[in-house]
Each structure stands twice: as C-alpha cells, then as structure tokens.
C-alpha cells in the first residue's frame, strides 16, 4: 500500500469515527434522558422475528478517593499508617481510606480531616454490550446500511 493511499484510508477512518461519535452521542442522549437506571434490550428483526443483539444499561460508578496533593497526602498517610507507605500510598489501601470518608472528607482515627484528598462522586454513564450472537446477527443487517441510514434510524426512534 502506498503512503498516500494509507493516508487517504486513515482520513476516511477519522471521518467515519467522527460521524460514529456524533451518532453515539445522539443515541446516548436519548437513552440517558428516557431510560436512566434501566437495562434495555437492543433487537433487530431477522426472518420477521425480533432477535436480541445487545443491551444498554446505566452504570453509576462508585465514589473514588481523589488525591489533590499527592506529596502532602503521602505525608499525611505516613504519619497515621506508616506501614501503608511504599513510595506512595498503596493502591490497595485506597479503598480502606475511601470507607473512612464522611460527607466526602477523609477522616483519620482521631477525627482529623485530610485536606489533600476528597471523595468524588462520578457521573453515571451508559454501557452497551453485544450478546453472544450479536455481532453475527448484526453483520448482515448493518452491511446494507450507510452511516446516513443509521442516523435516520436513530432519529426516527
């Protein structure tokens, strides 16, 4: 393959990814607004019968301990739990510290808050996955569609 042909293909792939990103964002906006906290089956018609090819569901991530000043956080933990320090706070110890948070603030055994870390509350997001036979079922269906067709299907829904 010539370099210019490869560049042309990569440009086309970049365009396709951008279009798919727009389609995905539009579909996610619909699913987030209308179906929060639900698991929704995706079906396509095969031989006149609906076949489940995937699912979309809302995921609420668990709060995470966010370190705002790594150096001072390490010092803070080292003073209270010196066995938990290597070069930094062990990743395996972060869930223990997360459990010590009260209203998003990390508190030590003496009730002293840590000003160098806080608990974040991530936004929920949707997750879509195919069923075991989803790819096999979708390949002939989507093989005949263009990206514009896919946009029209999403907009019509």
Backbone as a chain_set.jsonl record, in Angstrom:
{"seq": "XXXXXXXXXXXXXXXXXXXXXXXXXXXXXXXXXXXXXXXXXXXXXXXXXXXXXXXXXXXXXXXXXXXXXXXXXXXXXXXXXXXXXXXXXXXXXXXXXXXXXXXXXXXXXXXXXXXXXXXXXXXXXXXXXXXXXXXXXXXXXXXXXXXXXXXXXXXXX", "coords": {"N": [[0.851, -1.171, 0.0], [0.587, 2.168, -0.836], [1.964, 5.169, 0.611], [0.372, 7.479, 0.378], [-2.115, 6.374, -0.218], [-2.565, 5.001, 2.152], [-2.699, 7.186, 3.864], [-4.993, 8.378, 2.867], [-6.908, 6.407, 3.471], [-6.718, 6.438, 6.27], [-7.63, 9.043, 6.752], [-10.271, 8.767, 5.892], [-11.141, 6.881, 7.764], [-10.887, 8.431, 10.084], [-12.864, 10.37, 9.56], [-15.117, 8.702, 9.524], [-15.082, 7.739, 12.18], [-15.588, 10.155, 13.495], [-18.182, 10.687, 12.583], [-19.506, 8.444, 13.622], [-19.116, 8.979, 16.32], [-20.772, 11.222, 16.65], [-23.254, 10.059, 16.098], [-23.338, 8.161, 18.166], [-23.287, 9.882, 20.412], [-25.738, 11.194, 20.101], [-27.55, 9.046, 20.357], [-26.883, 8.194, 22.966], [-27.668, 10.422, 24.414], [-30.425, 10.256, 24.171], [-30.935, 7.755, 25.403], [-29.991, 8.239, 28.003], [-31.682, 10.251, 28.979], [-34.283, 9.207, 28.793], [-34.258, 6.586, 29.813], [-32.985, 6.175, 32.322], [-31.216, 4.231, 34.703], [-32.237, 1.806, 33.82], [-32.164, -1.405, 32.145], [-31.898, -2.019, 28.842], [-32.994, -3.869, 26.111], [-31.547, -4.412, 22.925], [-32.824, -4.943, 19.786], [-32.998, -6.599, 16.598], [-34.693, -7.255, 13.548], [-34.98, -10.465, 12.31], [-35.745, -12.628, 9.839], [-38.41, -11.883, 10.187], [-38.74, -11.941, 12.929], [-38.039, -10.597, 16.172], [-34.699, -10.32, 17.346], [-32.581, -10.39, 20.063], [-29.734, -8.449, 20.272], [-28.043, -7.053, 21.835], [-27.474, -5.083, 24.839], [-28.208, -2.102, 26.656], [-27.334, -0.284, 29.461], [-27.627, 1.734, 32.413], [-24.916, 2.88, 34.32], [-23.789, 3.462, 37.52], [-21.023, 4.696, 38.712], [-18.936, 3.877, 41.552], [-18.116, 6.089, 44.26], [-14.902, 7.649, 44.194], [-11.714, 7.966, 45.74], [-10.087, 10.935, 45.514], [-6.98, 12.23, 45.091], [-5.668, 15.289, 45.859], [-3.299, 16.591, 46.402], [-0.609, 14.949, 45.974], [1.98, 14.625, 47.27], [1.692, 15.769, 49.879], [-0.427, 14.249, 50.725], [0.698, 11.699, 50.878], [2.511, 12.156, 52.955], [0.685, 12.716, 55.01], [-0.716, 10.271, 55.266], [1.46, 8.653, 55.909], [2.148, 9.532, 58.474], [0.043, 8.548, 59.944], [-0.544, 5.895, 59.187], [1.987, 4.281, 58.825], [2.848, 1.8, 57.833], [1.588, 1.492, 55.477], [2.794, 2.837, 53.475], [4.822, 2.942, 50.674], [6.47, 3.915, 48.192], [4.562, 5.57, 47.598], [1.128, 6.012, 48.554], [-0.275, 2.867, 48.952], [-2.14, 1.407, 46.356], [-3.961, -0.572, 47.025], [-4.722, 0.199, 49.535], [-6.284, 2.411, 49.269], [-9.119, 1.861, 48.974], [-9.708, 1.263, 51.662], [-9.244, 3.717, 52.876], [-11.162, 5.146, 51.537], [-13.49, 4.204, 52.698], [-13.351, 5.463, 55.11], [-14.189, 7.993, 54.694], [-16.295, 10.755, 55.322], [-19.1, 12.417, 54.362], [-17.707, 12.995, 52.004], [-15.206, 13.727, 52.912], [-12.009, 12.761, 53.962], [-11.275, 11.181, 56.955], [-9.182, 10.674, 59.78], [-8.274, 8.255, 62.402], [-8.355, 9.783, 64.73], [-10.172, 11.675, 64.194], [-9.333, 13.731, 62.596], [-9.46, 15.657, 59.664], [-8.344, 15.041, 56.285], [-6.811, 17.304, 54.249], [-5.882, 16.871, 51.71], [-7.017, 15.069, 50.027], [-10.079, 13.933, 48.612], [-13.431, 12.633, 48.356], [-14.778, 11.713, 45.326], [-17.739, 11.93, 43.323], [-18.608, 10.229, 40.802], [-20.154, 10.825, 37.582], [-23.063, 9.133, 36.346], [-23.039, 6.743, 33.661], [-23.765, 5.389, 30.401], [-23.649, 1.996, 29.324], [-23.001, -0.208, 26.76], [-23.372, -3.424, 25.429], [-22.764, -6.296, 23.393], [-24.727, -9.212, 22.742], [-23.998, -12.756, 22.901], [-24.408, -13.733, 20.29], [-24.663, -11.361, 18.97], [-22.927, -9.834, 17.219], [-22.74, -11.537, 15.007], [-25.411, -11.588, 14.201], [-25.922, -8.882, 13.646], [-24.158, -8.2, 11.55], [-25.026, -8.908, 8.798], [-27.292, -7.271, 8.702], [-26.434, -4.584, 9.198], [-24.598, -4.39, 7.195], [-25.84, -3.567, 4.884], [-26.527, -0.96, 5.349], [-25.93, 2.591, 5.312], [-23.948, 5.171, 6.926], [-25.578, 7.393, 7.044], [-28.084, 6.186, 6.892], [-28.131, 4.933, 9.388], [-28.141, 7.162, 11.107], [-30.672, 8.192, 10.441], [-32.33, 6.106, 11.323], [-31.859, 6.211, 14.077], [-32.756, 8.832, 14.64], [-35.436, 8.552, 13.922], [-36.347, 6.835, 15.856]], "CA": [[0.0, 0.0, 0.0], [1.357, 3.404, -0.929], [1.777, 6.048, 1.759], [-0.772, 8.37, 0.14], [-3.323, 5.558, -0.077], [-2.733, 4.761, 3.585], [-3.15, 8.454, 4.442], [-6.388, 8.55, 2.449], [-7.702, 5.469, 4.265], [-6.758, 6.943, 7.643], [-8.521, 10.21, 6.763], [-11.639, 8.241, 5.817], [-11.433, 6.272, 9.068], [-11.085, 9.543, 11.025], [-14.177, 10.929, 9.27], [-16.103, 7.718, 9.96], [-15.109, 7.77, 13.646], [-16.261, 11.396, 13.899], [-19.621, 10.505, 12.337], [-19.992, 7.479, 14.61], [-19.152, 9.684, 17.604], [-21.983, 12.044, 16.656], [-24.385, 9.133, 16.196], [-23.316, 7.604, 19.518], [-23.674, 10.935, 21.358], [-27.175, 11.424, 19.945], [-28.249, 7.895, 20.929], [-26.674, 8.209, 24.411], [-28.51, 11.483, 24.984], [-31.773, 9.691, 24.238], [-31.002, 6.672, 26.387], [-29.776, 8.811, 29.326], [-32.841, 11.025, 29.405], [-35.518, 8.441, 28.86], [-34.186, 5.263, 30.401], [-31.99, 6.107, 33.389], [-31.256, 3.102, 35.638], [-32.87, 0.627, 33.238], [-31.406, -2.224, 31.196], [-32.747, -2.036, 27.658], [-32.555, -4.814, 25.086], [-31.492, -3.96, 21.54], [-33.247, -6.043, 18.922], [-33.137, -6.413, 15.151], [-35.618, -8.24, 13.01], [-34.376, -11.488, 11.468], [-36.816, -13.517, 9.37], [-39.683, -11.437, 10.74], [-38.79, -12.093, 14.383], [-37.023, -9.798, 16.861], [-33.587, -11.048, 17.952], [-31.811, -9.518, 20.95], [-28.33, -8.418, 19.856], [-27.241, -6.342, 22.826], [-28.168, -4.396, 25.924], [-27.652, -0.854, 27.157], [-27.795, -0.047, 30.818], [-26.98, 2.841, 33.103], [-23.949, 2.457, 35.318], [-23.435, 4.507, 38.478], [-19.743, 4.324, 39.315], [-18.783, 4.126, 42.977], [-17.244, 7.228, 44.535], [-13.468, 7.364, 44.211], [-10.895, 8.875, 46.523], [-9.287, 11.731, 44.604], [-5.873, 12.876, 45.791], [-5.463, 16.622, 45.286], [-1.885, 16.948, 46.581], [-0.004, 13.641, 46.238], [3.082, 14.651, 48.24], [1.165, 16.006, 51.228], [-1.272, 13.105, 51.052], [1.605, 10.628, 51.298], [2.98, 12.529, 54.297], [-0.454, 12.592, 55.933], [-0.945, 8.846, 55.489], [2.659, 8.109, 56.555], [2.082, 9.852, 59.902], [-1.043, 7.82, 60.591], [-0.447, 4.474, 58.842], [3.302, 4.175, 58.167], [3.027, 0.512, 57.148], [0.881, 1.528, 54.193], [3.55, 3.675, 52.552], [5.97, 2.366, 49.983], [6.915, 5.19, 47.623], [3.32, 6.334, 47.625], [0.094, 5.248, 49.244], [-0.588, 1.676, 48.171], [-3.463, 1.408, 45.707], [-4.84, -1.485, 47.752], [-5.149, 0.857, 50.768], [-7.236, 3.477, 48.947], [-10.493, 1.506, 49.352], [-9.826, 1.371, 53.115], [-9.384, 5.144, 53.155], [-12.455, 5.578, 50.994], [-14.502, 3.847, 53.699], [-13.209, 6.38, 56.242], [-14.705, 9.309, 54.298], [-17.6, 11.195, 55.826], [-19.528, 13.541, 53.521], [-16.675, 13.261, 51.013], [-13.956, 14.151, 53.551], [-11.257, 11.668, 54.574], [-11.066, 11.429, 58.381], [-8.342, 9.658, 60.4], [-8.813, 7.65, 63.623], [-8.535, 10.799, 65.759], [-11.181, 12.618, 63.724], [-8.717, 14.823, 61.843], [-9.682, 15.532, 58.215], [-7.208, 15.162, 55.367], [-7.117, 18.335, 53.245], [-5.174, 16.576, 50.466], [-7.764, 14.079, 49.25], [-11.526, 14.003, 48.83], [-14.201, 11.607, 47.661], [-15.517, 12.23, 44.171], [-18.965, 11.206, 43.008], [-18.632, 10.252, 39.337], [-21.44, 10.855, 36.888], [-23.445, 7.847, 35.746], [-22.839, 6.66, 32.222], [-24.398, 4.208, 29.827], [-22.743, 0.953, 28.85], [-23.669, -1.069, 25.79], [-22.598, -4.615, 25.091], [-23.449, -7.213, 22.485], [-24.968, -10.573, 23.208], [-23.077, -13.743, 22.335], [-24.609, -13.814, 18.844], [-24.979, -10.018, 18.483], [-22.132, -9.447, 16.05], [-23.142, -12.413, 13.91], [-26.748, -11.177, 13.763], [-25.907, -7.514, 13.123], [-23.316, -8.039, 10.364], [-25.779, -8.793, 7.538], [-28.249, -6.158, 8.775], [-25.727, -3.31, 9.052], [-23.837, -4.402, 5.948], [-26.594, -2.896, 3.824], [-26.84, 0.409, 5.762], [-24.887, 3.611, 5.308], [-23.979, 5.952, 8.167], [-26.768, 8.247, 6.988], [-29.215, 5.328, 7.255], [-28.079, 4.733, 10.835], [-28.605, 8.427, 11.707], [-32.127, 8.275, 10.226], [-32.96, 5.119, 12.209], [-31.775, 6.747, 15.441], [-33.634, 9.981, 14.739], [-36.827, 8.101, 13.838], [-36.693, 6.194, 17.128]], "C": [[0.901, 1.241, 0.0], [1.032, 4.298, 0.266], [0.571, 6.961, 1.585], [-2.094, 7.614, 0.263], [-3.607, 5.289, 1.398], [-3.244, 6.028, 4.263], [-4.623, 8.705, 4.097], [-7.307, 7.648, 3.278], [-7.824, 5.978, 5.697], [-7.645, 8.183, 7.765], [-9.983, 9.764, 6.715], [-12.059, 7.603, 7.142], [-11.695, 7.361, 10.102], [-12.467, 10.17, 10.817], [-15.276, 9.998, 9.783], [-16.221, 7.709, 11.486], [-15.833, 9.019, 14.144], [-17.775, 11.256, 13.707], [-20.214, 9.533, 13.351], [-20.073, 8.112, 15.995], [-20.399, 10.541, 17.733], [-23.224, 11.169, 16.826], [-24.478, 8.571, 17.615], [-23.77, 8.638, 20.545], [-25.183, 11.19, 21.304], [-27.971, 10.282, 20.588], [-28.096, 7.868, 22.451], [-27.515, 9.288, 25.079], [-29.948, 10.988, 25.13], [-31.875, 8.659, 25.349], [-30.863, 7.229, 27.788], [-31.02, 9.519, 29.842], [-34.046, 10.129, 29.657], [-35.427, 7.162, 29.673], [-33.154, 5.133, 31.522], [-32.279, 4.929, 34.316], [-31.97, 1.864, 35.098], [-31.866, -0.138, 32.381], [-32.336, -2.432, 30.002], [-32.165, -2.979, 26.621], [-32.573, -4.137, 23.721], [-31.857, -5.146, 20.657], [-33.188, -5.625, 17.455], [-34.059, -7.519, 14.661], [-34.864, -9.174, 12.062], [-35.485, -12.48, 11.125], [-38.145, -13.18, 10.035], [-39.807, -11.547, 12.254], [-37.713, -11.225, 15.041], [-35.97, -10.695, 17.527], [-32.802, -10.053, 18.806], [-30.338, -9.611, 20.564], [-27.438, -7.695, 20.865], [-28.118, -5.71, 23.882], [-27.452, -3.08, 26.211], [-28.211, -0.665, 28.548], [-27.04, 1.132, 31.398], [-26.069, 2.267, 34.174], [-23.661, 3.653, 36.222], [-22.129, 4.088, 39.142], [-19.724, 4.641, 40.806], [-17.894, 5.352, 43.178], [-15.783, 6.792, 44.637], [-12.754, 8.392, 45.072], [-9.979, 9.607, 45.553], [-8.225, 12.475, 45.409], [-5.585, 14.199, 45.104], [-4.026, 17.111, 45.412], [-1.146, 15.673, 46.964], [1.091, 13.649, 47.303], [2.564, 14.82, 49.669], [0.264, 14.86, 51.666], [-0.407, 11.944, 51.554], [2.128, 10.921, 52.709], [1.89, 12.308, 55.337], [-0.703, 11.127, 56.279], [0.24, 8.241, 56.248], [2.653, 8.376, 58.055], [1.071, 8.975, 60.637], [-0.947, 6.303, 60.382], [0.879, 4.226, 58.123], [3.528, 2.856, 57.433], [2.382, 0.496, 55.769], [1.609, 2.372, 53.148], [4.713, 2.876, 51.973], [6.689, 3.59, 49.419], [5.727, 6.146, 47.611], [2.314, 5.494, 48.409], [-0.267, 4.063, 48.354], [-2.016, 1.772, 47.621], [-4.445, 0.543, 46.478], [-5.358, -0.877, 49.054], [-6.189, 1.945, 50.499], [-8.688, 3.096, 49.245], [-10.733, 1.583, 50.859], [-10.031, 2.834, 53.491], [-10.722, 5.68, 52.657], [-13.575, 5.311, 51.995], [-14.461, 4.78, 54.91], [-13.774, 7.773, 55.917], [-16.102, 9.537, 54.86], [-17.967, 12.452, 55.043], [-18.433, 13.971, 52.55], [-15.33, 13.657, 51.585], [-13.307, 12.951, 54.219], [-10.905, 12.043, 56.009], [-10.183, 10.314, 58.955], [-8.97, 9.149, 61.7], [-9.055, 8.655, 64.742], [-9.545, 11.868, 65.342], [-10.627, 13.781, 62.925], [-8.941, 14.625, 60.344], [-8.386, 15.685, 57.43], [-7.555, 16.202, 54.301], [-6.526, 18.026, 51.866], [-5.86, 15.525, 49.603], [-9.24, 14.258, 49.565], [-12.198, 12.911, 48.012], [-14.958, 12.254, 46.513], [-16.752, 11.381, 43.958], [-19.132, 11.245, 41.492], [-20.049, 10.26, 38.771], [-21.772, 9.467, 36.357], [-23.207, 7.888, 34.234], [-23.533, 5.407, 31.709], [-23.325, 3.262, 29.31], [-23.542, 0.059, 27.926], [-22.771, -2.25, 25.48], [-23.446, -5.519, 24.208], [-23.683, -8.551, 23.17], [-23.974, -11.502, 22.513], [-23.193, -13.812, 20.809], [-24.883, -12.446, 18.215], [-24.23, -9.623, 17.229], [-22.55, -10.249, 14.822], [-24.501, -11.99, 13.335], [-26.722, -9.808, 13.095], [-25.152, -7.365, 11.806], [-24.127, -7.977, 9.066], [-26.768, -7.624, 7.536], [-27.54, -4.849, 8.488], [-24.907, -3.244, 7.772], [-24.541, -3.676, 4.819], [-26.935, -1.448, 4.172], [-25.638, 1.325, 5.574], [-24.929, 4.317, 6.665], [-25.21, 6.854, 8.202], [-28.018, 7.445, 7.351], [-29.283, 5.152, 8.765], [-28.558, 5.981, 11.566], [-30.124, 8.524, 11.599], [-32.872, 7.306, 11.149], [-32.975, 5.642, 13.637], [-32.717, 7.918, 15.619], [-35.109, 9.572, 14.72], [-37.286, 7.448, 15.149], [-36.969, 7.259, 18.149]], "O": [[1.862, 1.322, 0.765], [-0.043, 4.194, 0.857], [-0.174, 7.193, 2.537], [-3.073, 8.146, 0.785], [-4.757, 5.344, 1.836], [-4.115, 5.964, 5.131], [-5.394, 9.182, 4.93], [-8.364, 8.086, 3.732], [-8.91, 5.953, 6.275], [-8.336, 8.354, 8.769], [-10.83, 10.319, 7.415], [-13.196, 7.768, 7.585], [-12.616, 7.239, 10.91], [-13.164, 10.468, 11.787], [-16.244, 10.446, 10.398], [-17.327, 7.675, 12.025], [-16.602, 8.952, 15.103], [-18.554, 11.66, 14.571], [-21.3, 9.77, 13.879], [-20.991, 7.817, 16.761], [-21.017, 10.586, 18.796], [-24.127, 11.496, 17.596], [-25.561, 8.512, 18.195], [-24.546, 8.319, 21.447], [-25.824, 11.379, 22.338], [-28.956, 10.528, 21.284], [-29.053, 7.559, 23.162], [-28.017, 9.092, 26.186], [-30.606, 11.284, 26.127], [-32.81, 8.695, 26.149], [-31.542, 6.752, 28.697], [-31.366, 9.396, 31.017], [-34.748, 10.301, 30.653], [-36.446, 6.695, 30.181], [-32.516, 4.089, 31.654], [-33.428, 4.662, 34.666], [-32.278, 0.956, 35.87], [-30.852, 0.41, 31.95], [-33.437, -2.964, 30.151], [-30.982, -2.898, 26.292], [-33.494, -3.386, 23.399], [-31.267, -6.221, 20.77], [-33.313, -4.446, 17.124], [-34.181, -8.575, 15.282], [-34.196, -8.724, 11.132], [-36.084, -13.091, 12.01], [-38.912, -14.072, 10.402], [-40.872, -11.272, 12.806], [-36.598, -11.127, 14.527], [-36.299, -11.688, 18.176], [-32.404, -8.993, 18.321], [-29.761, -10.698, 20.53], [-26.213, -7.729, 20.751], [-29.345, -5.791, 23.827], [-26.24, -2.967, 26.03], [-29.403, -0.858, 28.789], [-25.955, 1.483, 30.936], [-26.41, 1.294, 34.847], [-23.327, 4.734, 35.737], [-22.122, 3.232, 40.027], [-20.408, 5.555, 41.267], [-17.018, 5.624, 42.358], [-15.481, 5.696, 45.111], [-13.152, 9.556, 45.121], [-9.186, 8.98, 44.85], [-8.547, 13.258, 46.303], [-5.293, 14.233, 43.909], [-3.581, 17.947, 44.626], [-1.059, 15.342, 48.147], [1.123, 12.761, 48.155], [2.967, 14.079, 50.566], [0.201, 14.538, 52.853], [-0.748, 11.29, 52.54], [2.178, 10.026, 53.553], [2.149, 11.775, 56.416], [-0.879, 10.783, 57.448], [0.045, 7.408, 57.132], [3.106, 7.534, 58.831], [1.236, 8.696, 61.824], [-1.235, 5.526, 61.292], [0.881, 3.983, 56.916], [4.328, 2.805, 56.498], [2.614, -0.423, 54.984], [1.088, 2.592, 52.055], [5.472, 2.229, 52.693], [7.454, 4.233, 50.139], [5.885, 7.366, 47.614], [2.63, 4.395, 48.867], [-0.532, 4.223, 47.163], [-2.953, 2.16, 48.319], [-5.625, 0.877, 46.577], [-6.329, -1.378, 49.623], [-6.901, 2.355, 51.416], [-9.437, 3.944, 49.732], [-11.831, 1.929, 51.294], [-10.883, 3.157, 54.319], [-11.329, 6.553, 53.277], [-14.503, 6.11, 52.119], [-15.438, 4.873, 55.653], [-13.824, 8.635, 56.794], [-16.955, 8.649, 54.87], [-17.228, 13.436, 55.059], [-18.249, 15.162, 52.3], [-14.393, 13.903, 50.826], [-13.962, 12.209, 54.952], [-10.31, 13.092, 56.255], [-10.402, 9.14, 58.657], [-10.071, 9.565, 62.06], [-9.88, 8.405, 65.62], [-9.746, 12.85, 66.057], [-11.357, 14.719, 62.606], [-8.65, 13.556, 59.808], [-7.456, 16.369, 57.859], [-8.494, 16.003, 53.531], [-6.657, 18.835, 50.947], [-5.335, 15.136, 48.56], [-9.601, 14.685, 50.661], [-11.604, 12.343, 47.095], [-15.689, 13.225, 46.707], [-16.792, 10.225, 44.378], [-19.726, 12.18, 40.954], [-20.996, 9.774, 39.389], [-20.881, 8.715, 35.965], [-23.182, 8.958, 33.626], [-23.847, 4.491, 32.469], [-22.238, 3.683, 28.913], [-24.638, -0.382, 28.272], [-21.564, -2.098, 25.291], [-24.676, -5.506, 24.269], [-22.933, -8.958, 24.057], [-23.209, -11.078, 21.647], [-22.183, -13.936, 20.116], [-25.291, -12.371, 17.056], [-24.831, -9.131, 16.275], [-22.694, -9.699, 13.731], [-24.706, -12.032, 12.122], [-27.411, -9.587, 12.099], [-25.479, -6.479, 11.017], [-23.922, -7.047, 8.286], [-27.048, -7.051, 6.483], [-27.98, -4.08, 7.634], [-24.559, -2.156, 7.313], [-23.887, -3.212, 3.885], [-27.572, -0.765, 3.37], [-24.487, 0.897, 5.665], [-25.841, 4.086, 7.459], [-25.812, 7.056, 9.257], [-28.908, 7.953, 8.033], [-30.362, 5.214, 9.355], [-29.302, 5.877, 12.541], [-30.79, 8.899, 12.563], [-33.923, 7.646, 11.693], [-33.986, 5.532, 14.331], [-33.41, 8.004, 16.633], [-35.933, 10.167, 15.415], [-38.464, 7.504, 15.502], [-37.282, 6.947, 19.298]]}, "num_chains": 1, "name": "protein.A"}
